[in-house]
Coordinates of N, CA and C and ligand atoms in Angstrom, one line a residue:
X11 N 3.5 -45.5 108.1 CA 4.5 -44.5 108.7 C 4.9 -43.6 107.6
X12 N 4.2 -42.3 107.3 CA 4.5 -41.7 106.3 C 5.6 -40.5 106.6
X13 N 6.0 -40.5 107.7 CA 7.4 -39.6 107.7 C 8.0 -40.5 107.6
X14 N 8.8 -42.2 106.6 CA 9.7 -42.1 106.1 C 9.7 -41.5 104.7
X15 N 8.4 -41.9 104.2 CA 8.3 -41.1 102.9 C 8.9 -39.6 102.7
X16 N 7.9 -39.0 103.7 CA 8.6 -37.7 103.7 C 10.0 -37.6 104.1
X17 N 10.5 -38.0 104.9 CA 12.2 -37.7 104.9 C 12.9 -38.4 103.4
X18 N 12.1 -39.6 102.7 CA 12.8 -39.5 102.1 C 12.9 -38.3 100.8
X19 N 12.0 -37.4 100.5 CA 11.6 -36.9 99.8 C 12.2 -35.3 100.4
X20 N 12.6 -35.1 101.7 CA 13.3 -34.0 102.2 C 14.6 -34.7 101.6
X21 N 15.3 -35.9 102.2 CA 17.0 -36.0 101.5 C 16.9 -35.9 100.0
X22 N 16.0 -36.3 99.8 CA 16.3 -35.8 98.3 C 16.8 -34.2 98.0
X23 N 15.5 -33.8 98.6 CA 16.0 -32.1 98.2 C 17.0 -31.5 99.0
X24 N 17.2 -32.0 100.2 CA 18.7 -31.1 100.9 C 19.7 -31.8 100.1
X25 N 19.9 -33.2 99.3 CA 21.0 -33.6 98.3 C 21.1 -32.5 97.4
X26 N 20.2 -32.1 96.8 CA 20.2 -31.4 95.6 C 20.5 -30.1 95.9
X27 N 20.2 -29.6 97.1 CA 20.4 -28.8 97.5 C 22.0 -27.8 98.1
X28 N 22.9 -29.1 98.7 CA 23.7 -28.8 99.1 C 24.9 -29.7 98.4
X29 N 24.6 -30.3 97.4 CA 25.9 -30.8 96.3 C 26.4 -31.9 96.9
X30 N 26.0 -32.8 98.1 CA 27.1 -33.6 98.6 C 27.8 -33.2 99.7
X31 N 27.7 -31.7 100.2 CA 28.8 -31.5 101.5 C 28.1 -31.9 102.8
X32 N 28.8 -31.9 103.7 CA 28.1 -32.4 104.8 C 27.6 -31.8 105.2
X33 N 26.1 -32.3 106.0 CA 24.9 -31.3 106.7 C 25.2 -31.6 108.0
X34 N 24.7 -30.3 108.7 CA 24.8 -30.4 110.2 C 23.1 -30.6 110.4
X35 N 22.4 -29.9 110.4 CA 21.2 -29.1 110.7 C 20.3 -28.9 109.2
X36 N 19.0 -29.4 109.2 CA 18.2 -29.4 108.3 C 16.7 -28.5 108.9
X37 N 16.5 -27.5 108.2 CA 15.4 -26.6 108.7 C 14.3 -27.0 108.4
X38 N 12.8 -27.0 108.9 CA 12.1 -27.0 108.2 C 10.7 -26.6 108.8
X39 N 9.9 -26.1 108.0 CA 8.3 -25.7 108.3 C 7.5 -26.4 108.2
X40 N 6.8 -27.4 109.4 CA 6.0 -28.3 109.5 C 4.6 -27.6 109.9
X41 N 3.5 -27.9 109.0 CA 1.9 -27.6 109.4 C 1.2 -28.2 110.3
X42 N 0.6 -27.7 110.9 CA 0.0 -28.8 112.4 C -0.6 -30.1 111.9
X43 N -1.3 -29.7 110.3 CA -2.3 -30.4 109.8 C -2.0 -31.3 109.5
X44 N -0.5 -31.6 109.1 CA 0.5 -33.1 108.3 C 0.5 -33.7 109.4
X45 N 0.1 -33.5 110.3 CA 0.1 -34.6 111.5 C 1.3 -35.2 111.5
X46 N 2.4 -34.9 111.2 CA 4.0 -35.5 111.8 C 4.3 -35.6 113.4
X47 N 4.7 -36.2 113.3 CA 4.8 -36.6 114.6 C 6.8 -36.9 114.9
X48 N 7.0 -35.1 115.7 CA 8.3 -35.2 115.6 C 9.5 -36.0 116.1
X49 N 8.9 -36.9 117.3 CA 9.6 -38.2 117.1 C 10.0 -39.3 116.1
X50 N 8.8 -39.4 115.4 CA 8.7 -40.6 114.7 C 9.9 -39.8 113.3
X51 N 9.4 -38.3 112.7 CA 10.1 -37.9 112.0 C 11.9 -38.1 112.3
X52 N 12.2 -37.3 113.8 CA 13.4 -37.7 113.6 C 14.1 -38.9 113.3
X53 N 13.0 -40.2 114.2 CA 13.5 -41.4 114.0 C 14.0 -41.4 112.6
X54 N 12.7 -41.8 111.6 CA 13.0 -42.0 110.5 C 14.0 -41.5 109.5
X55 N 14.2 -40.0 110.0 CA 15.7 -39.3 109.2 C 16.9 -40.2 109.2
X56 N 17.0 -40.5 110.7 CA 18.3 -41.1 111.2 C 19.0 -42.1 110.3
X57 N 17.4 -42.7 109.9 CA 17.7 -44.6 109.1 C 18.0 -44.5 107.3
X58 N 16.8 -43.1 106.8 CA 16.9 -42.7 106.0 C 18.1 -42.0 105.2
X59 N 18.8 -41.5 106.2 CA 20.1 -40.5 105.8 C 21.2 -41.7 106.2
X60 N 21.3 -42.8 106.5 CA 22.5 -43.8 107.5 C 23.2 -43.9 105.9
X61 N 24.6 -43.3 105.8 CA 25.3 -44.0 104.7 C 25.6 -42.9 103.3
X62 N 24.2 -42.3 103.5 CA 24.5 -40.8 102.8 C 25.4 -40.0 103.0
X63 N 25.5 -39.2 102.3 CA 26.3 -37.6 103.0 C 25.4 -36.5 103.7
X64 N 24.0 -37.2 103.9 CA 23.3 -36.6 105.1 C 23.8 -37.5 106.4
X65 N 24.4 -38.5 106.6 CA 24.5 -39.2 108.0 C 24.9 -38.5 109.1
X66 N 23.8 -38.0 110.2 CA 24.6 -37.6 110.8 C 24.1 -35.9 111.6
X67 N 23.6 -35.8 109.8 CA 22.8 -34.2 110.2 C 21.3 -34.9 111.1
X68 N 20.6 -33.6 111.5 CA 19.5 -33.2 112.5 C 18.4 -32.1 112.2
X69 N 17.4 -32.6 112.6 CA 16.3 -32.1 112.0 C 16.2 -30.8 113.1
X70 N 15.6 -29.7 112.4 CA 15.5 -28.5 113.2 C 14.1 -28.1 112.8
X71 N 13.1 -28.6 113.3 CA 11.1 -27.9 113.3 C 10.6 -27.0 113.5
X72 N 10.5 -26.6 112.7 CA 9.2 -24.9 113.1 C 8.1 -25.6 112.7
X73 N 7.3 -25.2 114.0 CA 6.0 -25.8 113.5 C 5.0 -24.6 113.7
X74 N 3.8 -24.4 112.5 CA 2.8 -23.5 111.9 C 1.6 -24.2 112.3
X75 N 1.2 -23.6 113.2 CA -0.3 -23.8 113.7 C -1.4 -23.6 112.6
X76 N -2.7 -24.2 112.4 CA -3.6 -24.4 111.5 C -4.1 -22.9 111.4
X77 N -3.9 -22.2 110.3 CA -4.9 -21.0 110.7 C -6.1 -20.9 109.3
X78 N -7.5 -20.5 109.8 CA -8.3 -20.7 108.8 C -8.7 -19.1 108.9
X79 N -9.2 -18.7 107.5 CA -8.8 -16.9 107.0 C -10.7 -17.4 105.7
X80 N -11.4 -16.1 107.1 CA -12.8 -16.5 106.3 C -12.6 -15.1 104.8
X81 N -13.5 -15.4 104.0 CA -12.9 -14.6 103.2 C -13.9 -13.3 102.4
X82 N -15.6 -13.7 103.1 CA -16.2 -12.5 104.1 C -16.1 -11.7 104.8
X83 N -15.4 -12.1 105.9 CA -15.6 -10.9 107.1 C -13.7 -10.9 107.5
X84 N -13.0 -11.6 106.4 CA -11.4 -11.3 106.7 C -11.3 -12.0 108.3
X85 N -11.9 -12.7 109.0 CA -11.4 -13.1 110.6 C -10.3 -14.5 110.1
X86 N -9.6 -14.3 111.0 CA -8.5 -15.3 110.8 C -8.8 -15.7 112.1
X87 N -8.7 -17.4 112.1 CA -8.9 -18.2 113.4 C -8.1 -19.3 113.6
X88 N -7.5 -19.8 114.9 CA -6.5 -20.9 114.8 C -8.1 -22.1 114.5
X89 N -7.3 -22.8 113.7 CA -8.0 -23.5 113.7 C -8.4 -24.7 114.9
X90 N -8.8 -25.2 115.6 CA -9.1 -26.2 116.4 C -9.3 -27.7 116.2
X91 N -9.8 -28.4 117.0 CA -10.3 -30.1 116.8 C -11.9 -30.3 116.6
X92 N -12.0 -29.3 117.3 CA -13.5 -29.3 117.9 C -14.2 -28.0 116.2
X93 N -13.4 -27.6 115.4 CA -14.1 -26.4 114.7 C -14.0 -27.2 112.9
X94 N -14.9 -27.0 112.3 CA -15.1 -27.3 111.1 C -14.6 -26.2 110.2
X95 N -14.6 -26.3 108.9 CA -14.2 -25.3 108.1 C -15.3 -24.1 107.8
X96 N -16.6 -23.8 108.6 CA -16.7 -22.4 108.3 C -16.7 -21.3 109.6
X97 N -16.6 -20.2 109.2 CA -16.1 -19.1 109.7 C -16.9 -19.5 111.5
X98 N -16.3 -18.8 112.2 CA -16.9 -18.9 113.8 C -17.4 -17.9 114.2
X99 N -17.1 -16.4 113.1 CA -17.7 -15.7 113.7 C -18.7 -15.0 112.9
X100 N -18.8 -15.4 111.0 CA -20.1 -15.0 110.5 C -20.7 -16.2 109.9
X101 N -20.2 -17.2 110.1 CA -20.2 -18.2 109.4 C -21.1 -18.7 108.2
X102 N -19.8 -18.1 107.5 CA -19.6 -18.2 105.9 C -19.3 -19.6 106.0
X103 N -19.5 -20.3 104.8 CA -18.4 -21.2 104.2 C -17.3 -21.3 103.3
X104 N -17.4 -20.1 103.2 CA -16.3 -19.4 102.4 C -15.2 -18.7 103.1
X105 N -14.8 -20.4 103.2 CA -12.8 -19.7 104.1 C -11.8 -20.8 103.6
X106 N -10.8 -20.6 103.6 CA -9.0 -21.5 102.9 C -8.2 -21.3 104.4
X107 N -8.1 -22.0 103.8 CA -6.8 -22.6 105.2 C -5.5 -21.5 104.6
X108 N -4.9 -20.3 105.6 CA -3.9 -19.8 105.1 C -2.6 -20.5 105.7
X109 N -2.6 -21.3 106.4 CA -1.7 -21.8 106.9 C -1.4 -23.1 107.9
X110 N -0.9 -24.4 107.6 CA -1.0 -25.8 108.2 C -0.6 -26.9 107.9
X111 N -0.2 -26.6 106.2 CA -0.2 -27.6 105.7 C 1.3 -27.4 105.1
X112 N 1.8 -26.9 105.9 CA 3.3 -26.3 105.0 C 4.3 -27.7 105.4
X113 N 5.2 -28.4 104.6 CA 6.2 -29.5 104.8 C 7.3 -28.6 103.8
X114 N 8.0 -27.9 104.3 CA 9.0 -26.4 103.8 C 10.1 -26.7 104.1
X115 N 11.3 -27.2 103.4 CA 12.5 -26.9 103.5 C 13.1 -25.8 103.4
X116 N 13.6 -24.8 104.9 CA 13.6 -23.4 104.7 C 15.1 -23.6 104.8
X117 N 15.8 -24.2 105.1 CA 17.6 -23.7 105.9 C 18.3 -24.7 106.0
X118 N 19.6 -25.1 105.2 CA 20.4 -26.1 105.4 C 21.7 -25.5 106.2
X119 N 21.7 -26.4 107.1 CA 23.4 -25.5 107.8 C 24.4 -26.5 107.4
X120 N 25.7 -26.3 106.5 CA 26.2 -26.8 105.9 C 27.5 -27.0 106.9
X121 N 28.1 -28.2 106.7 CA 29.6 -28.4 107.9 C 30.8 -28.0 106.7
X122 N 31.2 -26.7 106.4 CA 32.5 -26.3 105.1 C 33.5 -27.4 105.5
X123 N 34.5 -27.9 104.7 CA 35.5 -28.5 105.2 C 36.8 -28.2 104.4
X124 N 36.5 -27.1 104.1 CA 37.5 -26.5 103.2 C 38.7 -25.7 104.4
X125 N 39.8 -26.4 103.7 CA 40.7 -26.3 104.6 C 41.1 -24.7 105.3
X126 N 40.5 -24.3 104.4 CA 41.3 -22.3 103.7 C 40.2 -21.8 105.5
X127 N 38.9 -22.3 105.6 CA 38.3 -22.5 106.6 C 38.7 -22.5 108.5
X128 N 40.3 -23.1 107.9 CA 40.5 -23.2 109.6 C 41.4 -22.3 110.3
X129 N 41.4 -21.2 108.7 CA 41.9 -20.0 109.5 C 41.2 -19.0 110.1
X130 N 40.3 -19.3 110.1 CA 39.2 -18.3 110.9 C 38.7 -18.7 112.4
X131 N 38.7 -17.4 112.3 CA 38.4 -17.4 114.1 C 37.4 -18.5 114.4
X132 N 37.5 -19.7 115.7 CA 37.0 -20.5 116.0 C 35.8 -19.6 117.0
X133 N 34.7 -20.5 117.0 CA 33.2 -20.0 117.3 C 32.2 -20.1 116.8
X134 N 32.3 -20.1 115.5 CA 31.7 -20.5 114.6 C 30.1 -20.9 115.4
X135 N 30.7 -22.2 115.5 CA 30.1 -23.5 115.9 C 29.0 -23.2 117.1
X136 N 29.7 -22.9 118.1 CA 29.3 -22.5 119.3 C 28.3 -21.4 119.2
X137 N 28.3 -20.4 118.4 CA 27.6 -19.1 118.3 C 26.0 -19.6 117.9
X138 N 25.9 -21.0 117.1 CA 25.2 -21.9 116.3 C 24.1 -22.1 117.2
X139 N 25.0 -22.4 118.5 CA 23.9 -23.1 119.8 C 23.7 -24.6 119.6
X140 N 24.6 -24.9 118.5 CA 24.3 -26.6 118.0 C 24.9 -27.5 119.7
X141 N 24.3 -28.7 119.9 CA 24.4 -29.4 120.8 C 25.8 -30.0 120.7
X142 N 26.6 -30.6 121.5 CA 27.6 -31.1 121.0 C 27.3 -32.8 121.1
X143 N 28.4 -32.8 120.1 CA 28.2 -34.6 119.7 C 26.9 -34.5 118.8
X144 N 26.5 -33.4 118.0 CA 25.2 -33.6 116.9 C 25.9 -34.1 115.8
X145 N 27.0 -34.1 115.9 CA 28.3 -34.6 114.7 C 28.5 -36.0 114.7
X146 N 28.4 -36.8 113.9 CA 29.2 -38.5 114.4 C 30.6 -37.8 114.2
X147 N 31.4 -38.5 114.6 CA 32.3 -38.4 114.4 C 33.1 -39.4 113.2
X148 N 32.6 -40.3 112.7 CA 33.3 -41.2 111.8 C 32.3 -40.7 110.1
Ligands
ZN14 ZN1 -16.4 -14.8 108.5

């Protein structure tokens, strides 16, 4: 099961990332090709983050389709199940994957709790589109 690995290796970096404050929402750019499987990912966040100062936050997926970029004839192609790595339409063997394999921590949404905070117009939250109850409450 290698999305615990990987979540453990995302808490790491949203730790470092956000000093300790509390996370709502963790962003990220997943490649078709890491084969994550975004159940099993969230699962494992949940267990991963239990007790941290991530407890609590939620995984937010962009996911990037395989795209293969021949580097002859410039055609960019999604990649498929059924297609091997050379070009489909001059077929070269000379092509790179420009895109698939991305595991990208792009966006932490942070929960402020700084008090100076609750003078501001309430909405915040709501504007967010966050689900409610994505918060524990304890
Ligand atoms: Zn080509």
């Amino acid at each position: 099961m290698h999305e615990v690995s990987l979540c453990r290796q995302l808490a790491a970096a949203v730790t470092r990332a956000t000093g300790g404050r509390p996370v709502e929402t963790v962003h990220l750019r997943v490649g078709e090709l890491r084969q994550v499987v975004p159940e099993a990912l969230e699962y494992a966040w949940t267990f991963v983050v239990r007790g941290t100062p991530l407890d609590g936050s939620t995984l937010s997926l962009d996911h990037v389709p395989a795209v293969l970029s021949c580097d002859d004839c410039l055609l960019q192609t999604r990649l498929g199940p059924a297609l091997g790595f050379s070009c489909p339409a001059c077929g070269s063997a000379r092509t790179h994957l420009s895109s698939g394999e991305e595991f990208v921590l792009t966006a932490v949404d942070v929960h402020d709790e700084d008090p100076a905070d609750h003078a501001r117009p309430a909405g915040d939250d709501a504007q967010r589109g966050l689900p409610d109850g994505a918060l524990s409450p304890s």
